[in-house]
XYZ file of C-alpha atoms in Angstrom:
611
model
C 85.279 41.083 -73.640
C 85.500 44.393 -75.496
C 89.010 43.575 -76.620
C 87.908 40.229 -78.014
C 84.993 41.922 -79.772
C 87.424 44.391 -81.377
C 89.680 41.521 -82.370
C 86.719 39.677 -83.916
C 85.680 42.733 -85.873
C 89.222 43.228 -87.063
C 89.890 39.645 -88.144
C 86.399 38.875 -89.480
C 86.328 35.493 -91.266
C 89.897 34.802 -90.231
C 89.008 34.540 -86.530
C 89.571 30.898 -85.441
C 86.610 28.867 -84.023
C 88.253 28.686 -80.617
C 88.050 32.455 -80.277
C 84.277 32.410 -80.750
C 83.909 29.794 -78.034
C 86.151 31.673 -75.583
C 84.387 34.977 -76.145
C 80.950 33.356 -75.766
C 82.035 31.739 -72.492
C 83.307 35.074 -71.213
C 80.016 36.768 -72.066
C 77.867 34.074 -70.587
C 79.815 33.122 -67.497
C 81.543 36.307 -66.369
C 79.142 38.928 -67.670
C 75.965 36.821 -67.608
C 75.089 37.990 -71.076
C 73.790 34.699 -72.474
C 71.819 36.125 -75.387
C 74.843 37.813 -77.034
C 76.833 34.672 -76.265
C 74.314 32.467 -78.105
C 74.258 34.818 -81.079
C 78.035 34.797 -81.140
C 78.186 30.998 -81.232
C 75.623 30.900 -84.054
C 77.776 33.381 -85.960
C 80.796 31.197 -85.358
C 78.975 28.099 -86.637
C 77.975 29.931 -89.795
C 81.644 30.674 -90.427
C 83.008 27.347 -89.155
C 80.245 24.701 -89.560
C 82.788 21.883 -89.338
C 83.862 22.754 -85.811
C 82.340 20.301 -83.363
C 83.347 22.309 -80.277
C 81.237 25.288 -81.325
C 78.210 23.024 -81.693
C 78.804 21.526 -78.249
C 79.256 24.971 -76.736
C 75.993 26.208 -78.259
C 74.140 23.151 -76.940
C 75.543 23.577 -73.435
C 74.818 27.291 -73.352
C 71.188 26.794 -74.464
C 70.778 24.038 -71.890
C 72.183 26.247 -69.130
C 69.777 28.974 -70.146
C 66.870 26.511 -70.211
C 66.375 27.155 -73.898
C 66.684 23.668 -75.390
C 63.754 24.419 -77.661
C 65.633 27.425 -79.000
C 68.635 25.205 -79.635
C 66.455 23.012 -81.869
C 65.191 26.049 -83.779
C 68.728 27.414 -84.212
C 69.996 24.090 -85.530
C 67.111 23.852 -87.989
C 67.971 27.279 -89.308
C 71.710 26.552 -89.494
C 71.107 23.246 -91.255
C 68.861 24.873 -93.812
C 71.511 27.521 -94.510
C 74.272 24.951 -94.825
C 72.287 22.659 -97.099
C 71.403 25.584 -99.345
C 75.007 26.750 -99.419
C 76.152 23.230 -100.368
C 73.278 22.385 -102.683
C 75.671 21.486 -105.488
C 77.830 19.321 -103.226
C 77.245 15.922 -101.551
C 75.074 16.162 -98.478
C 77.144 13.725 -96.443
C 79.690 16.268 -95.199
C 80.697 15.493 -91.611
C 79.472 18.877 -90.435
C 75.999 18.349 -91.878
C 75.793 14.811 -90.513
C 76.952 15.930 -87.078
C 74.549 18.857 -86.988
C 71.569 16.776 -88.209
C 72.263 14.020 -85.690
C 72.599 16.576 -82.897
C 69.323 18.150 -84.006
C 67.522 14.797 -84.008
C 68.615 13.995 -80.471
C 67.829 17.512 -79.229
C 64.373 17.402 -80.799
C 63.710 14.095 -79.040
C 64.746 15.672 -75.753
C 62.220 18.490 -76.115
C 59.505 16.253 -77.634
C 59.476 17.726 -81.123
C 58.909 14.713 -83.409
C 58.549 16.849 -86.526
C 61.962 18.460 -86.068
C 63.468 15.098 -85.173
C 62.140 13.459 -88.340
C 63.218 16.400 -90.506
C 66.724 16.111 -89.110
C 66.861 12.379 -89.756
C 65.611 12.881 -93.300
C 68.605 15.168 -93.897
C 71.007 12.343 -93.089
C 72.409 10.082 -95.797
C 71.056 6.516 -95.763
C 74.356 5.107 -94.544
C 74.058 7.189 -91.386
C 70.285 7.143 -90.945
C 70.176 3.326 -90.748
C 72.242 3.179 -87.589
C 70.199 1.432 -84.865
C 70.205 4.372 -82.458
C 69.012 6.756 -85.183
C 66.365 4.301 -86.375
C 65.044 4.265 -82.822
C 64.775 8.075 -83.009
C 62.964 7.788 -86.346
C 60.476 5.300 -84.941
C 59.780 7.587 -81.990
C 59.185 10.547 -84.310
C 56.974 8.570 -86.672
C 54.775 7.412 -83.803
C 54.542 10.952 -82.513
C 53.417 12.232 -85.915
C 50.906 9.423 -86.528
C 52.752 8.061 -89.535
C 53.150 4.516 -88.246
C 51.306 2.775 -91.079
C 53.295 4.536 -93.791
C 56.551 3.677 -92.042
C 55.432 0.074 -91.620
C 54.692 -0.119 -95.323
C 58.213 1.097 -96.041
C 59.520 -1.575 -93.701
C 57.406 -4.191 -95.487
C 58.870 -3.180 -98.808
C 62.424 -3.434 -97.466
C 61.763 -6.867 -95.959
C 60.264 -8.193 -99.182
C 63.142 -6.732 -101.140
C 65.431 -9.131 -99.272
C 63.885 -11.921 -101.340
C 65.793 -10.632 -104.349
C 69.001 -11.082 -102.401
C 68.519 -14.844 -102.436
C 67.541 -15.481 -98.830
C 65.612 -14.426 -95.813
C 67.863 -11.475 -95.077
C 68.537 -10.150 -91.593
C 65.121 -9.694 -90.006
C 66.344 -8.737 -86.560
C 66.579 -5.000 -87.160
C 63.356 -4.494 -89.176
C 61.396 -6.679 -86.765
C 62.745 -4.707 -83.810
C 61.611 -1.521 -85.555
C 58.222 -3.022 -86.304
C 57.772 -3.848 -82.645
C 58.752 -0.322 -81.610
C 56.399 1.249 -84.119
C 53.583 -0.939 -82.823
C 54.314 -0.104 -79.208
C 55.848 -3.506 -78.418
C 52.483 -5.123 -79.248
C 53.304 -8.695 -80.202
C 50.036 -9.729 -81.841
C 49.837 -7.056 -84.579
C 53.545 -7.447 -85.238
C 53.255 -11.218 -85.632
C 50.217 -10.859 -87.881
C 52.064 -8.382 -90.082
C 54.935 -10.811 -90.402
C 52.522 -13.599 -91.314
C 50.952 -11.392 -93.970
C 54.404 -10.710 -95.387
C 55.172 -14.424 -95.332
C 52.036 -15.088 -97.358
C 53.311 -12.630 -99.975
C 56.730 -14.276 -100.136
C 55.633 -17.101 -102.439
C 57.177 -20.039 -100.642
C 60.824 -18.997 -100.613
C 63.358 -18.872 -97.791
C 62.037 -15.495 -96.719
C 58.622 -17.010 -96.021
C 60.234 -19.602 -93.779
C 62.139 -16.932 -91.853
C 59.099 -14.673 -91.533
C 56.876 -17.500 -90.278
C 59.388 -18.581 -87.685
C 59.907 -15.003 -86.562
C 56.160 -14.429 -86.325
C 55.869 -17.480 -84.071
C 58.683 -16.231 -81.841
C 57.201 -12.746 -81.589
C 53.748 -14.160 -80.821
C 55.045 -16.274 -77.954
C 57.526 -13.750 -76.516
C 55.540 -10.533 -76.875
C 51.943 -11.839 -76.810
C 52.138 -14.997 -74.674
C 48.432 -14.900 -73.779
C 47.179 -14.429 -77.357
C 46.222 -17.892 -78.587
C 44.799 -17.103 -82.013
C 47.934 -15.493 -83.417
C 50.102 -18.231 -81.932
C 47.989 -20.885 -83.659
C 48.146 -19.028 -86.974
C 51.909 -18.650 -86.734
C 52.296 -22.289 -85.735
C 50.295 -23.462 -88.747
C 52.187 -21.188 -91.112
C 55.543 -22.389 -89.832
C 54.639 -26.063 -90.100
C 53.252 -25.518 -93.592
C 56.449 -23.953 -94.950
C 58.904 -25.803 -92.710
C 58.210 -28.858 -90.544
C 56.759 -29.891 -87.217
C 60.292 -29.918 -85.809
C 60.551 -26.180 -86.406
C 57.828 -25.537 -83.802
C 58.863 -28.127 -81.226
C 60.220 -25.503 -78.833
C 56.936 -23.606 -78.809
C 54.460 -26.502 -78.933
C 54.043 -27.240 -75.231
C 53.350 -23.619 -74.316
C 50.764 -23.215 -77.057
C 49.094 -26.502 -76.126
C 48.824 -25.462 -72.469
C 47.456 -22.069 -73.489
C 44.833 -23.718 -75.719
C 43.742 -26.044 -72.916
C 43.642 -23.245 -70.332
C 41.762 -20.934 -72.686
C 39.241 -23.605 -73.624
C 39.359 -22.839 -77.346
C 38.087 -25.959 -79.110
C 39.001 -24.600 -82.536
C 42.616 -24.119 -81.486
C 42.724 -27.584 -79.943
C 41.394 -29.004 -83.212
C 44.192 -27.301 -85.160
C 46.794 -28.706 -82.780
C 45.173 -32.135 -83.012
C 45.340 -32.057 -86.806
C 49.028 -31.123 -86.701
C 49.779 -33.777 -84.075
C 48.065 -36.489 -86.140
C 49.999 -35.408 -89.222
C 53.259 -35.621 -87.247
C 52.288 -39.050 -85.936
C 51.706 -40.247 -89.506
C 55.217 -39.068 -90.350
C 56.607 -41.394 -87.690
C 56.967 -39.010 -84.755
C 55.372 -41.267 -82.164
C 55.563 -38.747 -79.322
C 52.855 -36.763 -81.069
C 50.485 -39.724 -80.722
C 50.275 -39.115 -76.981
C 49.754 -35.435 -77.644
C 46.928 -36.297 -80.042
C 45.244 -38.380 -77.323
C 45.611 -35.521 -74.836
C 44.245 -32.968 -77.261
C 41.296 -35.200 -78.181
C 40.300 -35.593 -74.544
C 40.720 -31.880 -73.804
C 38.677 -30.798 -76.820
C 35.832 -33.273 -76.270
C 35.571 -32.387 -72.594
C 34.942 -28.811 -73.682
C 32.634 -29.646 -76.599
C 31.708 -33.335 -76.849
C 29.976 -32.835 -80.181
C 32.756 -30.959 -81.996
C 32.451 -32.160 -85.584
C 35.930 -30.902 -86.440
C 37.548 -32.878 -83.635
C 35.483 -36.024 -84.207
C 36.305 -36.049 -87.911
C 40.013 -36.053 -87.052
C 39.470 -38.767 -84.439
C 37.666 -41.107 -86.832
C 40.080 -40.477 -89.690
C 42.926 -41.335 -87.326
C 41.085 -44.492 -86.250
C 40.604 -45.486 -89.888
C 44.343 -45.107 -90.473
C 44.941 -47.521 -87.615
C 42.248 -49.961 -88.728
C 40.266 -49.387 -85.534
C 36.441 -49.725 -85.777
C 34.688 -46.421 -85.267
C 32.235 -47.934 -82.793
C 35.059 -49.089 -80.536
C 36.540 -45.587 -80.642
C 33.199 -43.998 -79.774
C 32.585 -46.388 -76.876
C 36.097 -45.803 -75.537
C 35.632 -42.040 -75.622
C 32.248 -42.238 -73.884
C 33.733 -44.360 -71.115
C 37.035 -42.497 -70.858
C 35.444 -39.061 -70.716
C 32.566 -40.306 -68.540
C 30.074 -38.540 -70.788
C 26.598 -38.065 -69.367
C 23.484 -35.974 -69.848
C 23.511 -33.365 -72.562
C 27.208 -33.965 -73.161
C 26.548 -37.568 -74.152
C 23.784 -36.644 -76.586
C 25.931 -33.853 -78.087
C 28.756 -36.331 -78.550
C 26.542 -38.728 -80.494
C 25.134 -35.855 -82.533
C 28.662 -35.025 -83.615
C 29.407 -38.694 -84.273
C 26.293 -38.973 -86.440
C 27.231 -35.896 -88.438
C 30.721 -37.196 -89.178
C 29.792 -40.840 -89.758
C 27.089 -39.817 -92.229
C 29.662 -37.754 -94.103
C 32.363 -40.444 -94.073
C 30.103 -43.443 -94.743
C 26.696 -42.318 -96.019
C 25.714 -45.922 -96.810
C 26.143 -47.084 -93.208
C 23.239 -45.197 -91.653
C 21.579 -48.376 -90.395
C 24.679 -49.334 -88.408
C 24.826 -45.878 -86.865
C 21.120 -45.874 -86.038
C 21.518 -49.228 -84.302
C 24.403 -47.803 -82.279
C 22.271 -44.843 -81.261
C 19.506 -47.176 -80.142
C 21.937 -49.232 -78.073
C 23.327 -46.091 -76.440
C 19.816 -44.813 -75.720
C 18.862 -48.084 -74.047
C 22.039 -47.958 -71.966
C 21.166 -44.382 -70.934
C 17.618 -45.052 -69.770
C 18.366 -43.891 -66.225
C 20.024 -40.706 -67.517
C 16.904 -38.792 -68.505
C 18.755 -35.894 -70.123
C 20.920 -38.182 -72.229
C 17.994 -40.439 -73.134
C 15.899 -37.463 -74.204
C 18.779 -36.012 -76.206
C 19.378 -39.293 -78.026
C 15.675 -39.582 -78.817
C 15.842 -36.062 -80.222
C 18.824 -37.072 -82.355
C 16.931 -40.074 -83.721
C 13.986 -37.814 -84.481
C 16.228 -35.412 -86.376
C 17.530 -38.360 -88.390
C 13.998 -39.434 -89.273
C 14.257 -42.712 -87.335
C 10.619 -42.615 -86.276
C 10.244 -46.360 -85.915
C 13.239 -46.515 -83.563
C 11.877 -43.586 -81.571
C 8.550 -45.382 -81.182
C 10.290 -48.599 -80.140
C 12.380 -46.764 -77.545
C 9.407 -44.868 -76.151
C 7.437 -48.080 -75.718
C 10.467 -49.896 -74.312
C 11.111 -47.111 -71.815
C 7.425 -46.964 -70.961
C 7.488 -50.615 -69.933
C 10.304 -49.885 -67.491
C 9.256 -46.455 -66.293
C 6.079 -44.437 -66.630
C 4.062 -45.572 -69.682
C 4.255 -43.216 -72.628
C 1.229 -40.920 -72.827
C -1.275 -40.898 -75.659
C -0.363 -37.276 -76.335
C 3.258 -38.219 -76.969
C 2.211 -41.064 -79.251
C -0.152 -38.771 -81.157
C 2.613 -36.220 -81.637
C 4.989 -38.919 -82.833
C 2.429 -40.192 -85.341
C 1.906 -36.670 -86.682
C 5.665 -36.083 -86.974
C 6.158 -39.397 -88.754
C 3.348 -38.516 -91.158
C 4.931 -35.134 -91.904
C 8.214 -36.904 -92.607
C 6.538 -39.404 -94.928
C 7.016 -42.399 -92.603
C 3.479 -43.743 -92.842
C 4.400 -47.171 -91.481
C 5.396 -45.674 -88.125
C 2.431 -43.322 -88.301
C 0.127 -46.327 -88.724
C 1.773 -48.329 -85.963
C 1.652 -45.427 -83.526
C -2.016 -44.774 -84.308
C -2.894 -48.421 -83.719
C -1.183 -48.319 -80.328
C -3.030 -45.096 -79.489
C -6.327 -46.701 -80.509
C -5.757 -49.801 -78.407
C -4.746 -47.717 -75.379
C -7.718 -45.389 -75.847
C -10.090 -48.360 -75.969
C -8.600 -49.711 -72.737
C -9.181 -46.321 -71.124
C -12.783 -46.163 -72.372
C -12.163 -43.427 -74.934
C -13.960 -45.102 -77.823
C -14.213 -41.894 -79.848
C -10.457 -41.385 -79.570
C -9.869 -45.013 -80.513
C -12.079 -44.646 -83.582
C -10.213 -41.514 -84.675
C -6.845 -43.260 -84.303
C -8.016 -46.356 -86.208
C -9.369 -44.135 -88.983
C -5.969 -42.474 -89.410
C -4.221 -45.854 -89.365
C -6.599 -47.054 -92.075
C -5.962 -43.913 -94.142
C -2.248 -44.752 -94.136
C -2.923 -48.072 -95.874
C -3.170 -46.415 -99.276
C 0.319 -44.939 -98.819
C 2.036 -48.191 -97.864
C 3.078 -51.332 -99.674
C 0.954 -54.367 -98.706
C 3.904 -56.139 -97.088
C 4.525 -53.129 -94.838
C 1.008 -52.105 -93.914
C -1.211 -53.601 -91.261
C -4.202 -55.604 -92.516
C -6.703 -53.189 -94.106
C -9.595 -55.527 -93.261
C -8.401 -55.853 -89.676
C -8.210 -52.067 -89.323
C -11.640 -51.734 -90.896
C -13.038 -54.205 -88.360
C -11.447 -52.435 -85.409
C -12.585 -49.046 -86.655
C -16.148 -50.244 -87.124
C -16.314 -51.772 -83.644
C -14.813 -48.641 -82.078
C -17.400 -46.485 -83.868
C -20.117 -48.779 -82.586
C -18.882 -48.431 -79.021
C -18.719 -44.676 -79.538
C -22.464 -44.636 -80.348
C -21.983 -43.906 -84.022
C -23.953 -46.781 -85.577
C -24.248 -45.339 -89.071
C -20.491 -44.846 -89.358
C -19.885 -48.258 -87.798
C -22.170 -49.980 -90.322
C -20.382 -48.218 -93.161
C -17.184 -49.991 -92.073
C -18.570 -53.356 -90.909
C -21.236 -54.302 -93.466
C -18.779 -54.584 -96.402
C -16.908 -57.232 -94.437
C -20.020 -59.429 -94.443
C -19.851 -59.695 -98.213
C -17.400 -62.536 -97.574
C -18.444 -66.049 -96.650
C -17.798 -67.251 -93.091
C -14.804 -69.240 -94.361
C -13.403 -66.203 -96.145
C -13.963 -64.074 -93.064
C -12.036 -66.536 -90.937
C -9.193 -66.527 -93.439
C -9.242 -62.740 -93.755
C -9.916 -61.737 -90.167
C -9.317 -64.825 -88.058
C -6.753 -63.294 -85.712
C -8.577 -59.979 -85.491
C -11.911 -61.655 -84.750
C -10.349 -63.728 -81.984
C -8.818 -60.597 -80.429
C -12.277 -59.030 -80.382
C -13.824 -62.291 -79.082
C -16.009 -62.537 -82.182
C -16.949 -65.197 -84.705
C -18.207 -64.456 -88.219
C -21.716 -65.002 -86.884
C -21.000 -62.740 -83.948
C -19.872 -60.001 -86.336
C -23.094 -60.389 -88.306
C -25.137 -60.202 -85.114
C -23.285 -57.014 -84.125
C -24.196 -55.514 -87.482
C -27.781 -56.619 -86.961
C -27.840 -54.807 -83.625
C -26.518 -51.663 -85.267
C -29.124 -51.859 -88.041
C -31.787 -52.164 -85.380
C -30.381 -49.042 -83.656
C -30.780 -47.043 -86.860
C -34.287 -48.482 -87.376
C -33.399 -50.502 -90.455
C -35.445 -53.430 -89.170
C -35.895 -55.241 -92.479
C -32.152 -55.256 -93.146
C -31.502 -56.344 -89.588
C -33.972 -59.246 -89.902
C -32.449 -60.298 -93.196
C -28.991 -60.273 -91.619
C -30.108 -62.434 -88.691
C -31.792 -64.841 -91.108
C -28.522 -65.082 -92.981
C -26.660 -65.886 -89.786
C -29.101 -68.662 -88.910
C -28.899 -70.099 -92.408
C -25.154 -69.951 -93.015
C -23.880 -71.086 -89.617
C -26.037 -73.882 -88.175
C -23.326 -74.690 -85.610
C -23.259 -71.179 -84.147
C -23.114 -71.464 -80.355
C -25.102 -68.254 -80.049
C -27.990 -69.227 -82.325
C -30.261 -68.648 -79.356
C -29.161 -64.992 -79.255
C -29.848 -64.656 -82.974
C -33.335 -66.143 -82.568
C -34.011 -63.835 -79.622
C -33.033 -60.797 -81.692
C -35.036 -62.003 -84.688
C -38.150 -62.593 -82.525
C -37.859 -59.101 -81.020
C -37.392 -57.467 -84.436
C -40.518 -59.143 -85.851
C -42.532 -57.876 -82.923
C -41.098 -54.364 -83.343
C -42.314 -54.197 -86.906
C -45.749 -55.642 -85.878
C -45.407 -59.044 -87.504
C -46.798 -61.340 -84.779
C -47.184 -64.295 -87.118
C -43.564 -63.995 -88.141
C -42.582 -63.695 -84.481
C -44.585 -66.846 -83.713
C -42.786 -68.588 -86.571
C -39.465 -67.656 -84.977
C -40.691 -69.110 -81.676
C -41.770 -72.273 -83.493
C -38.323 -72.500 -85.081
C -36.624 -72.086 -81.736
C -38.700 -74.888 -80.244
C -37.910 -77.143 -83.187
C -34.165 -76.591 -82.769
C -34.468 -77.642 -79.144
C -33.822 -75.061 -76.451
C -30.808 -75.750 -74.264
C -32.684 -75.525 -70.958
C -36.197 -76.139 -69.717
C -36.446 -72.442 -68.894
C -35.639 -71.575 -72.523
C -38.206 -74.086 -73.730
C -40.859 -72.673 -71.404
C -40.084 -69.108 -72.535
C -40.445 -70.001 -76.205
C -43.664 -71.960 -75.519
C -45.173 -68.960 -73.774
C -44.179 -66.727 -76.695
C -45.736 -69.112 -79.172
C -48.888 -69.340 -77.056
C -49.063 -65.570 -76.899
C -48.442 -64.793 -80.543
C -49.441 -67.992 -82.343
C -52.767 -68.659 -84.033
C -55.324 -71.474 -84.082
C -54.573 -74.959 -82.926
C -50.854 -74.417 -82.550
C -51.592 -71.737 -79.985
C -53.818 -74.171 -78.059
C -51.138 -76.887 -78.249
């Protein structure tokens, strides 16, 4: 060892590289002097940087000494010296390349990403782009947290391929992108889709979209959203045939995941393919429709596609809707949600066909009477559409077959119809409430309902409204039964301004329903006037009845009332005159005749009393 040292000192720069390696081995192996051996090899590399054996010897010696980290530091120092010494020369000398590559690998081995990246940056581009070195670069970048910057550089290189007239070779940059993202398929695919969107419809966009779809399915097989996005992008720039290999897997994933939005996208693409003559996609469209509507029967997006497809085929929308209801066995809330979606889409596609749709909803509601949830949901849909008359019809129809609809429900319906401006339904509902209230003995409630029905008259055209006079009659009679004579007279007396013939023409049907004649109405008013102590007006009204209707079957009742009224106001002579009149008209029975004779005898004067 001493001899070799003397030889080295004597020869200086002329000592061959092999001599440095031999002397270092002697020091390290035989004399166990590793530190001098390492220093000797470093000295040799400074003198002979092109010698690969010296570099290998230094690496092995540091490894044997457990000083791999020191090896990295030594190489960094040597590289810096060599680059400075050759600053005016090309930096692609084999020695520099070899040393930088060795440094990069050694730095990876001891987990020093900074040193690894520095070494790679020293390499010329022709060397640094080798796949194994790019893998080292990606590892170092991830370790230093510079992933986004490196990805941006990758993006720029991929987009630059557009200027080369094609899609370029994406295999290597995509592999790097995956490594940088930790083999995460979804972010990689999304980045490729973003690049495709920036490619302005050229061949590169086609290649990027296809690659994004492949990455999404191979590296993120359970991520539906990115697969759908990639599928759409590929079809948009290419064709449905370009995604045929991936379609089945994505369709199954969409069904298993239960994503209605994804199923709708697939349905749209399948329908488009069917229109282009690819009949096999028709079956797929049917499958997707059923799967989507089972998950969300009211999906507007799906139903729009379904009805547009039906229109293309010339198939009536109602037949399609009925087939779906039967095929999917829709019930309960699902059935009502389905028709809500149908209504939304049909109104948008054919806004002038609301009546046809409303009729269909009524038919479906009637068919769903035994399905309370569906029936209630369909009623709610009709309410939301402002079909108050149909709602009232259905409630009454259902009430005839099940439990009768309550007055509270009818009152609420009338109020809702009024708020919506449907005064015809408001009036009809109030009249039904009034009639039901009268049957149940709630005369005050009946009067209130009739009053509201009458108030609606002013807001309705004559051909739509119920008879104002008929409502006035019913209101007056209800007020009378409710012990409100003043209010009743206010409604009933104006009706008596008409002649009996006019009353029959105006109120014939209404009078018959109340079991009244014109004379009977007048008598009822007379009774009310008597209740409010307007005896003179009551007497005058009874006199009018007796004068205008000589054929009145109840003239006896009128005479009885008139006789009593005269007595109540202390006019015995007038009362006797009434008794005389009754006797002259001929009482119907002997008992009536005897009663009137006794009254005349009691209240008459002079000879007539004696007679």
